[in-house]
Short mmCIF file of C-alpha atoms in Angstrom, two decimals:
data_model
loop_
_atom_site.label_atom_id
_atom_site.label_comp_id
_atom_site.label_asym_id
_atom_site.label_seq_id
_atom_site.Cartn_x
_atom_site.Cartn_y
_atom_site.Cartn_z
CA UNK L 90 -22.00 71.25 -36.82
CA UNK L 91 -22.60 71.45 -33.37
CA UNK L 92 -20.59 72.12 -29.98
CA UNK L 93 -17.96 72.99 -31.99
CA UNK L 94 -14.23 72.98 -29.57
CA UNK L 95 -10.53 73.41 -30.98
CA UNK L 96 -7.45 72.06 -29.15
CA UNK L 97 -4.52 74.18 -30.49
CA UNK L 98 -1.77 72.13 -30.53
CA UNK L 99 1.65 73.92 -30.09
CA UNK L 100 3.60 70.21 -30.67
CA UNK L 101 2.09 70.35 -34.72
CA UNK L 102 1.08 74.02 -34.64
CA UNK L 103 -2.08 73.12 -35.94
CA UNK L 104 -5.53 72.84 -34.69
CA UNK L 105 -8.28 70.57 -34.46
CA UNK L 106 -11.85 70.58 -34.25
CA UNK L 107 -14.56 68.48 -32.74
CA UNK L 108 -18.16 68.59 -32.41
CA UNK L 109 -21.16 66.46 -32.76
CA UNK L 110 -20.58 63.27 -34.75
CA UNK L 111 -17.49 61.97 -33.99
CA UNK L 112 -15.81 63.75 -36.97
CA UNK L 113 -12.96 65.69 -36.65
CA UNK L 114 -11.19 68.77 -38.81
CA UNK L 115 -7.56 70.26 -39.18
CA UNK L 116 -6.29 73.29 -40.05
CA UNK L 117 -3.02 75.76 -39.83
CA UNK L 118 -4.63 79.14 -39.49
CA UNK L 119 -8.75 78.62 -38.50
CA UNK L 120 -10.06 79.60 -41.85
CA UNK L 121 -9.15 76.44 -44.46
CA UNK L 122 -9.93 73.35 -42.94
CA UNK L 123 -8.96 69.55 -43.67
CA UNK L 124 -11.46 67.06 -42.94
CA UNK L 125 -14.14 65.38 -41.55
CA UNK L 126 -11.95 62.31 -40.52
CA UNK L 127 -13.34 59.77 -38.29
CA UNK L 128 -11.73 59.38 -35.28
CA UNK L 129 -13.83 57.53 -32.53
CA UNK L 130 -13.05 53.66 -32.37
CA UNK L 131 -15.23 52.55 -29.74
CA UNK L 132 -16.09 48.83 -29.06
CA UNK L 133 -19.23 47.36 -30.57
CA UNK L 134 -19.67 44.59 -27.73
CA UNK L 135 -19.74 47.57 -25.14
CA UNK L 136 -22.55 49.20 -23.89
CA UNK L 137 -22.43 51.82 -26.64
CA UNK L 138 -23.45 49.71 -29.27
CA UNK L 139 -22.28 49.29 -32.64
CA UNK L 140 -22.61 52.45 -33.86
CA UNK L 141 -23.30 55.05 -30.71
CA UNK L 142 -24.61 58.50 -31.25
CA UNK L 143 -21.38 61.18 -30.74
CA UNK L 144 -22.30 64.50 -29.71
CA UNK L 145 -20.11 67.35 -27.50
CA UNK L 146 -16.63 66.03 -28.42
CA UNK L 147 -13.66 67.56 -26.62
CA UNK L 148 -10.29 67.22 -26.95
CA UNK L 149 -7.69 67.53 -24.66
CA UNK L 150 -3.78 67.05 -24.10
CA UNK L 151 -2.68 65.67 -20.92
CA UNK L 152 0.10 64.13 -19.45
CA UNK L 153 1.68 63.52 -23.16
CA UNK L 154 -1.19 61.64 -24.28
CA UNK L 155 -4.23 63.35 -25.64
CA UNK L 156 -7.88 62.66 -25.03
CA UNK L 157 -11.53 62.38 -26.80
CA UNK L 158 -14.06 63.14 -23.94
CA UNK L 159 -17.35 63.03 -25.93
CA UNK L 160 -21.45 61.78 -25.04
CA UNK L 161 -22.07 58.43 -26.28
CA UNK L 162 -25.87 57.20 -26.88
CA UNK L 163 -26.94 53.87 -27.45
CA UNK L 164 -30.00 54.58 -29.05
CA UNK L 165 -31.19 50.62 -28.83
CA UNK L 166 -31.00 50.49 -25.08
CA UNK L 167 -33.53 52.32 -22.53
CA UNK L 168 -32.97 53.01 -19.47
CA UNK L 169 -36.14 55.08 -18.23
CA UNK L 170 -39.16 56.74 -18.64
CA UNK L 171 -40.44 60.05 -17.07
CA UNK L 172 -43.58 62.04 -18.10
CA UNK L 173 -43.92 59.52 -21.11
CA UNK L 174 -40.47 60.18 -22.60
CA UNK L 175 -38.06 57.27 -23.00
CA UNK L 176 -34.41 58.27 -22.07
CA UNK L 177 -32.14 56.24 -23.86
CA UNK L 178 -28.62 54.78 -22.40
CA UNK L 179 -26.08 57.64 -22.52
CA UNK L 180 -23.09 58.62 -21.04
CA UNK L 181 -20.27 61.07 -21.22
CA UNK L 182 -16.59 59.22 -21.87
CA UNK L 183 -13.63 59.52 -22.66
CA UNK L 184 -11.34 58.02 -25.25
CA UNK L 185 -7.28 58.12 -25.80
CA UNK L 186 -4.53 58.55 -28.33
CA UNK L 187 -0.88 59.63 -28.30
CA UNK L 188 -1.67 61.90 -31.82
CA UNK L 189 -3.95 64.57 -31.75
CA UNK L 190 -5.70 63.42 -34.99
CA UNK L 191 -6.26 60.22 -33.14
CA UNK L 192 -7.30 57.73 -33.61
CA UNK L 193 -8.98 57.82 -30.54
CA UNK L 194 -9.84 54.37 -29.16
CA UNK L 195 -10.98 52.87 -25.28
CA UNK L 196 -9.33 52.42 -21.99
CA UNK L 197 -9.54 50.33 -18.88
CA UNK L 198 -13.17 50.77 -17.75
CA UNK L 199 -15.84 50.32 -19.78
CA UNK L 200 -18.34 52.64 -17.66
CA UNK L 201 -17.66 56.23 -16.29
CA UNK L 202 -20.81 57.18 -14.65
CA UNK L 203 -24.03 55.23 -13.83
CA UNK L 204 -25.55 53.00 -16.41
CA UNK L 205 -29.04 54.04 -14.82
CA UNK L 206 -28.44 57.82 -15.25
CA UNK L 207 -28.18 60.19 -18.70
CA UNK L 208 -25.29 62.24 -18.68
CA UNK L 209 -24.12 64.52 -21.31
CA UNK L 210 -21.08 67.03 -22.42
CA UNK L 211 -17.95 66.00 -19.71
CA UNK L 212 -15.28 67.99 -20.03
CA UNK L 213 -11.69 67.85 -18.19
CA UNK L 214 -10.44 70.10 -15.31
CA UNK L 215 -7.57 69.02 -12.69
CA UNK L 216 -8.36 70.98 -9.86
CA UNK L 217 -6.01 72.56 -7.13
CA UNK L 218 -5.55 69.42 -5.10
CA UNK L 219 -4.06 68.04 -8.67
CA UNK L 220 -6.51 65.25 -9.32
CA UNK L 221 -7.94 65.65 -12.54
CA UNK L 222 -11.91 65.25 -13.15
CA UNK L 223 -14.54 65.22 -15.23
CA UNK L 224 -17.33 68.00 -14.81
CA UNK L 225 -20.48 66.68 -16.56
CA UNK L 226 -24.23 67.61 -16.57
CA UNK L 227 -26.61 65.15 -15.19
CA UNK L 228 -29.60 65.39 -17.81
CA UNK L 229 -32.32 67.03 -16.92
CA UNK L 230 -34.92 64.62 -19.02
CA UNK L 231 -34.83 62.36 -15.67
CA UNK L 232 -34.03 64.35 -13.00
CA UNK L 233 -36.15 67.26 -13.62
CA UNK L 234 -33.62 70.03 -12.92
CA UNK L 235 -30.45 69.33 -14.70
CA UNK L 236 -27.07 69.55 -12.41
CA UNK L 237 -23.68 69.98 -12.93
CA UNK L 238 -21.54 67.53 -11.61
CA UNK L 239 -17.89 66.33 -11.04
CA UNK L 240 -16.12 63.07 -10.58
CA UNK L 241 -12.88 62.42 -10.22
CA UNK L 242 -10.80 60.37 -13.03
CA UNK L 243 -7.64 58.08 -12.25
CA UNK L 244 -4.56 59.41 -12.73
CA UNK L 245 -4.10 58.71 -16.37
CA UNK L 246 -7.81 59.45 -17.09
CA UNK L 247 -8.58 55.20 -17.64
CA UNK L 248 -11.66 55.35 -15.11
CA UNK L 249 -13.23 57.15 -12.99
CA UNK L 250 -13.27 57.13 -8.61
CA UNK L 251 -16.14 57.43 -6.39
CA UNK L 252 -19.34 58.83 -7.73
CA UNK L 253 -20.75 61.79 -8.58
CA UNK L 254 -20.81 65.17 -6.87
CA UNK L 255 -23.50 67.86 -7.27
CA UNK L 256 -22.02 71.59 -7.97
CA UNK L 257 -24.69 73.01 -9.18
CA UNK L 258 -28.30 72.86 -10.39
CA UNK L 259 -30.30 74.43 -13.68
CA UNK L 260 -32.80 76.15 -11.54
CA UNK L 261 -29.48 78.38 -9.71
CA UNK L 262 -29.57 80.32 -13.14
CA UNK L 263 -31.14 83.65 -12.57
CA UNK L 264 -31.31 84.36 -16.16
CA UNK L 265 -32.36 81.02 -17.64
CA UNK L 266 -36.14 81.10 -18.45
CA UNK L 267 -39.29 78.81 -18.97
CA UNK L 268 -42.84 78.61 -18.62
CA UNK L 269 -44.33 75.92 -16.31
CA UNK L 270 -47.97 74.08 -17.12
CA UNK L 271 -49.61 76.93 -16.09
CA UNK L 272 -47.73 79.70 -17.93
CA UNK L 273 -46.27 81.19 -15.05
CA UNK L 274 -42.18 81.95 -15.08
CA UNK L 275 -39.79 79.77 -13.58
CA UNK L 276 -35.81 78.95 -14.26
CA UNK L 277 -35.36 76.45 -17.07
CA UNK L 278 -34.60 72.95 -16.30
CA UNK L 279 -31.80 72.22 -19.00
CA UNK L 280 -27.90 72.24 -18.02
CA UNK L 281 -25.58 72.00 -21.13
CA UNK L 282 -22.30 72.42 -22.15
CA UNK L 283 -19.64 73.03 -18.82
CA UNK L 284 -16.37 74.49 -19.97
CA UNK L 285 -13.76 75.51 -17.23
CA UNK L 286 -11.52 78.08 -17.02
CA UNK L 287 -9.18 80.71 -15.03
CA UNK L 288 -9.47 84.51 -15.27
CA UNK L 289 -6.04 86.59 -15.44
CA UNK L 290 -7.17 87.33 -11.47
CA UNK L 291 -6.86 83.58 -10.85
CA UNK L 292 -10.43 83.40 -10.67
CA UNK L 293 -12.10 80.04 -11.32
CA UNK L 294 -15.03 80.09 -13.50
CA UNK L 295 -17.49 77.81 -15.74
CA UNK L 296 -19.38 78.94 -18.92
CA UNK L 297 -22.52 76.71 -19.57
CA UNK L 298 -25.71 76.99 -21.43
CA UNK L 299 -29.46 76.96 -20.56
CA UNK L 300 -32.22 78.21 -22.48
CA UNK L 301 -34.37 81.74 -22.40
CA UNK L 302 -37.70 80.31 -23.29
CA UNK L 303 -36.88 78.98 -26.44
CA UNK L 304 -33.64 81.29 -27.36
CA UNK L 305 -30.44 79.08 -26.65
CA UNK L 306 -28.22 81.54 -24.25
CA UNK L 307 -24.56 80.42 -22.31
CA UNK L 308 -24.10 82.37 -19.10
CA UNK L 309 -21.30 81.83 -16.50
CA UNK L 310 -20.33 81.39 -13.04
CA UNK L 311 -17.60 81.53 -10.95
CA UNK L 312 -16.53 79.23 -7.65
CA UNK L 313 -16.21 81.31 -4.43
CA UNK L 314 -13.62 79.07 -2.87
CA UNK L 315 -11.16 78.57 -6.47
CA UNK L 316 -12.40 75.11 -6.67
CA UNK L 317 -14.62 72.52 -8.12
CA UNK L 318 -16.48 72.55 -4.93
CA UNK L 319 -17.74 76.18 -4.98
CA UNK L 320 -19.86 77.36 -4.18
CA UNK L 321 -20.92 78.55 -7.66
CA UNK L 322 -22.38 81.97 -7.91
CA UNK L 323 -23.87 82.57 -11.15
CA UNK L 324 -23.61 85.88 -12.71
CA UNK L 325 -26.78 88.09 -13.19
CA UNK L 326 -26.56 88.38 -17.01
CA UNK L 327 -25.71 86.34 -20.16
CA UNK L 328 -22.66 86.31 -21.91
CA UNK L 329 -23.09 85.97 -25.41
CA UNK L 330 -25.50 87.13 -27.71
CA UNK L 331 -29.31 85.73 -28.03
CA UNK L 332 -28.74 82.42 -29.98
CA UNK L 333 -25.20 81.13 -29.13
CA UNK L 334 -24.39 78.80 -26.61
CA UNK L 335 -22.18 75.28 -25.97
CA UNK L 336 -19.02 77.20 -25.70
CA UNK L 337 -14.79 76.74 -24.92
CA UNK L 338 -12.13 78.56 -24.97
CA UNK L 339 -8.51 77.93 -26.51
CA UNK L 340 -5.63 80.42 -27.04
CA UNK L 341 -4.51 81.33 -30.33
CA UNK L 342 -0.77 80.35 -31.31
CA UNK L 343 -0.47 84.21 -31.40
CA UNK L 344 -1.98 84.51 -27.63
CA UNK L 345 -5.35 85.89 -28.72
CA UNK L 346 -7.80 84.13 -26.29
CA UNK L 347 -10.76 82.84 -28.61
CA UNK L 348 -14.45 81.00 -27.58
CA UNK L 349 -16.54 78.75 -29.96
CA UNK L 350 -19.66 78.21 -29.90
CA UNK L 351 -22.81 77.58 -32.11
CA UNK L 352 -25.69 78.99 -33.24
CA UNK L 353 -29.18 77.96 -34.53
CA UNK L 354 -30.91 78.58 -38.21
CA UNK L 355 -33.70 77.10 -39.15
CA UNK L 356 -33.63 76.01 -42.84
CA UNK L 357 -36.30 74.61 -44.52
CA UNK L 358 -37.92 73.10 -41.45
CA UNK L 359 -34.65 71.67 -39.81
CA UNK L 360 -32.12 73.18 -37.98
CA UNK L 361 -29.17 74.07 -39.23
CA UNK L 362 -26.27 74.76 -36.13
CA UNK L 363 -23.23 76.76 -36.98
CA UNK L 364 -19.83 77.22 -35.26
CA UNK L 365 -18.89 80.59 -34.82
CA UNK L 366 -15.84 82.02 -33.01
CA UNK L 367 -15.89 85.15 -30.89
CA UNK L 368 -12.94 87.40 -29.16
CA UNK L 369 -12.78 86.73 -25.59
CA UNK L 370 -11.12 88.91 -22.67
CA UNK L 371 -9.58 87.01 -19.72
CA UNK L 372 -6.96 89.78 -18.48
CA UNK L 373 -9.12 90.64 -15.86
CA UNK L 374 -11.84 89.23 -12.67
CA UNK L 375 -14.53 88.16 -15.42
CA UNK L 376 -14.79 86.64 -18.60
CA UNK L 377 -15.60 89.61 -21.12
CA UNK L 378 -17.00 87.79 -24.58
CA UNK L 379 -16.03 91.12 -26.83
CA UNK L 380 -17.05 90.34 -30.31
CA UNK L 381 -17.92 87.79 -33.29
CA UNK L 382 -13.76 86.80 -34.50
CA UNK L 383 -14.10 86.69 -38.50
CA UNK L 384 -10.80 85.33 -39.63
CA UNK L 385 -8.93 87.07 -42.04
#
C-alpha cells in the first residue's frame, strides 16, 4: 500500500489507516490490523465516474464530524495533452462521515478545484486566521513544475471559496534532482504528498516529497511568517532516508509523535510500496525524523 496516513482516534482509542485505494484498516495498538473495508461512496453520475481511481487518502476529525480527503481519477475522461501524454480528469476531494470507519460519502459541491487542471494529495490545515483549507499539489504532468497550493474550504468543509493560491513550486527544492534533455542537472519537476504541521517552537512547517533522480526522497520546509502564505524556505537537506517519501504525522495515544510513509521494492518487475513508520522529534525548531518505529 501506498501513502499510507493514520488518524488516531482518542473518541474509540483506535486507529485507522488509509492509503491508495479507497480501503481502509483498524487496529488497537499499530501492529494487528482489521481490514481492508471499503469506505468511499462516491456518486457514479459525478464527474468521477463509476468507479474513480483512489489514491493519497487522508483522514481527518473536525468539528465533530470526520473527513476522507483523497485524489479521485476518472480514468475515462481527458482533459489534456502535453509533450504527448494524456492527463486524465483528476482532482483532490473530500468526503464526510460522523464515524471514523465511515462510511464516507459526498457533500454540497460536486467540484473542489478546476475541472481543467490535475490535482493530487489535498490535505487539511486551518490556518491562524481560523479558516480551514485545503493545501494540494497542482500536478506537474501539465504545468511543468509542480506547485503547492492552498484554497480555502467553507466552514464545514462542503466546498471550497475562491481559487487557488500558489505557495510554492517543485523547482524551490534545493535537494530535489533530475536530468534535463541534455543531461545537464536541474531541480525535479514533481510535487507530492503536503502534510502540515507545528514544531514544539510554534514553528509552521510542511513535509512533501520530490524525487533525487530516480530515488523517491520527502524533504521539508517551513513558512517564515507562521502561515499558509509563507514564504516557504525549504531546508537544505532531506529528511528521511533514500527511498521513503509521502509522509504524516499522528501522535501516539501514549504521546509518542510517529510519521508514515512508504517505500519502494521492486518485485518481480512491479513495484511493490510498503508503509513503514518512523520516530519523529517535534520538541524543538525542526522536525528531527530519528529512526525506523518497529512495533513491539
Amino acid at each position: 500500500m501506498s501513502d499510507p496516513a493514520i488518524l488516531a482516534d482518542k473518541r474509540s482509542q483506535t486507529y485507522y489507516m488509509t492509503g491508495t485505494g479507497g480501503l481502509l484498516w483498524k487496529s488497537k495498538d499499530l501492529k494487528f490490523w482489521e481490514g481492508p473495508y471499503h469506505v468511499a461512496k462516491t456518486n457514479p453520475s459525478s464527474w468521477m465516474g463509476p468507479n474513480p481511481m483512489i489514491w493519497a487518502a487522508e483522514l481527518h476529525q473536525y468539528k465533530n464530524k470526520y473527513y476522507y480527503f483523497a485524489t479521485f481519477t476518472n480514468r475515462d475522461v481527458k482533459i489534456d495533452t502535453v509533450a504527448g501524454n494524456v492527463i486524465e480528469r483528476r482532482a483532490s476531494h473530500i468526503l464526510v462521515s460522523d464515524k471514523p470507519e465511515g462510511p464516507y460519502v459526498p457533500m454540497a459541491d460536486d467540484i473542489y478545484l478546476p475541472a481543467n487542471k490535475p490535482t493530487l494529495d489535498g490535505t487539511f490545515w486551518v490556518d491562524t486566521n481560523g479558516k480551514p483549507y485545503m493545501v494540494y499539489c497542482y500536478e506537474w504532468l501539465q504545468n511543468g513544475n509542480g506547485t503547492m497550493e492552498k484554497i480555502e474550504l467553507k466552514p464545514d468543509l462542503s466546498g471550497s471559496i475562491g481559487e487557488g493560491k500558489l505557495l510554492f513550486k517543485a523547482s524551490d527544492s534545493p535537494w530535489s534532482r533530475e536530468k534535463d534533455e541534455y543531461g545537464n542537472d536541474k531541480p525535479n519537476k514533481v510535487t507530492d504528498g503536503p502534510y502540515l504541521f507545528k514544531t514544539g517552537t510554534g514553528r509552521l512547517g510542511m513535509i512533501w516529497t520530490s524525487w533525487i533522480y530516480d530515488v523517491y526522497t520527502q524533504g521539508v520546509a517551513y513558512s517564515e511568517s507562521g502561515t499558509l502564505d509563507g514564504p516557504w524556505i525549504q531546508e537544505k537537506d532531506p529528511i528521511t532516508p533514500p527511498n521513503f517519501g509521502h509522509g504524516m504525522l499522528f501522535k501516539t495515544f501514549e504521546g509518542k509523535t510517529l510519521m508514515s510513509a512508504h517505500s519502494h521494492k521492486k518485485v518481480n518487475d512491479r513495484t511493490v510500496r510498503i508503509p513503514h513508520l518512523f520516530e519523529v522529534d517535534l520538541t524543538g525548531e525542526k522536525l528531527i525524523v530519528k529512526k525506523e518505529y518497529l512495533v513491539e
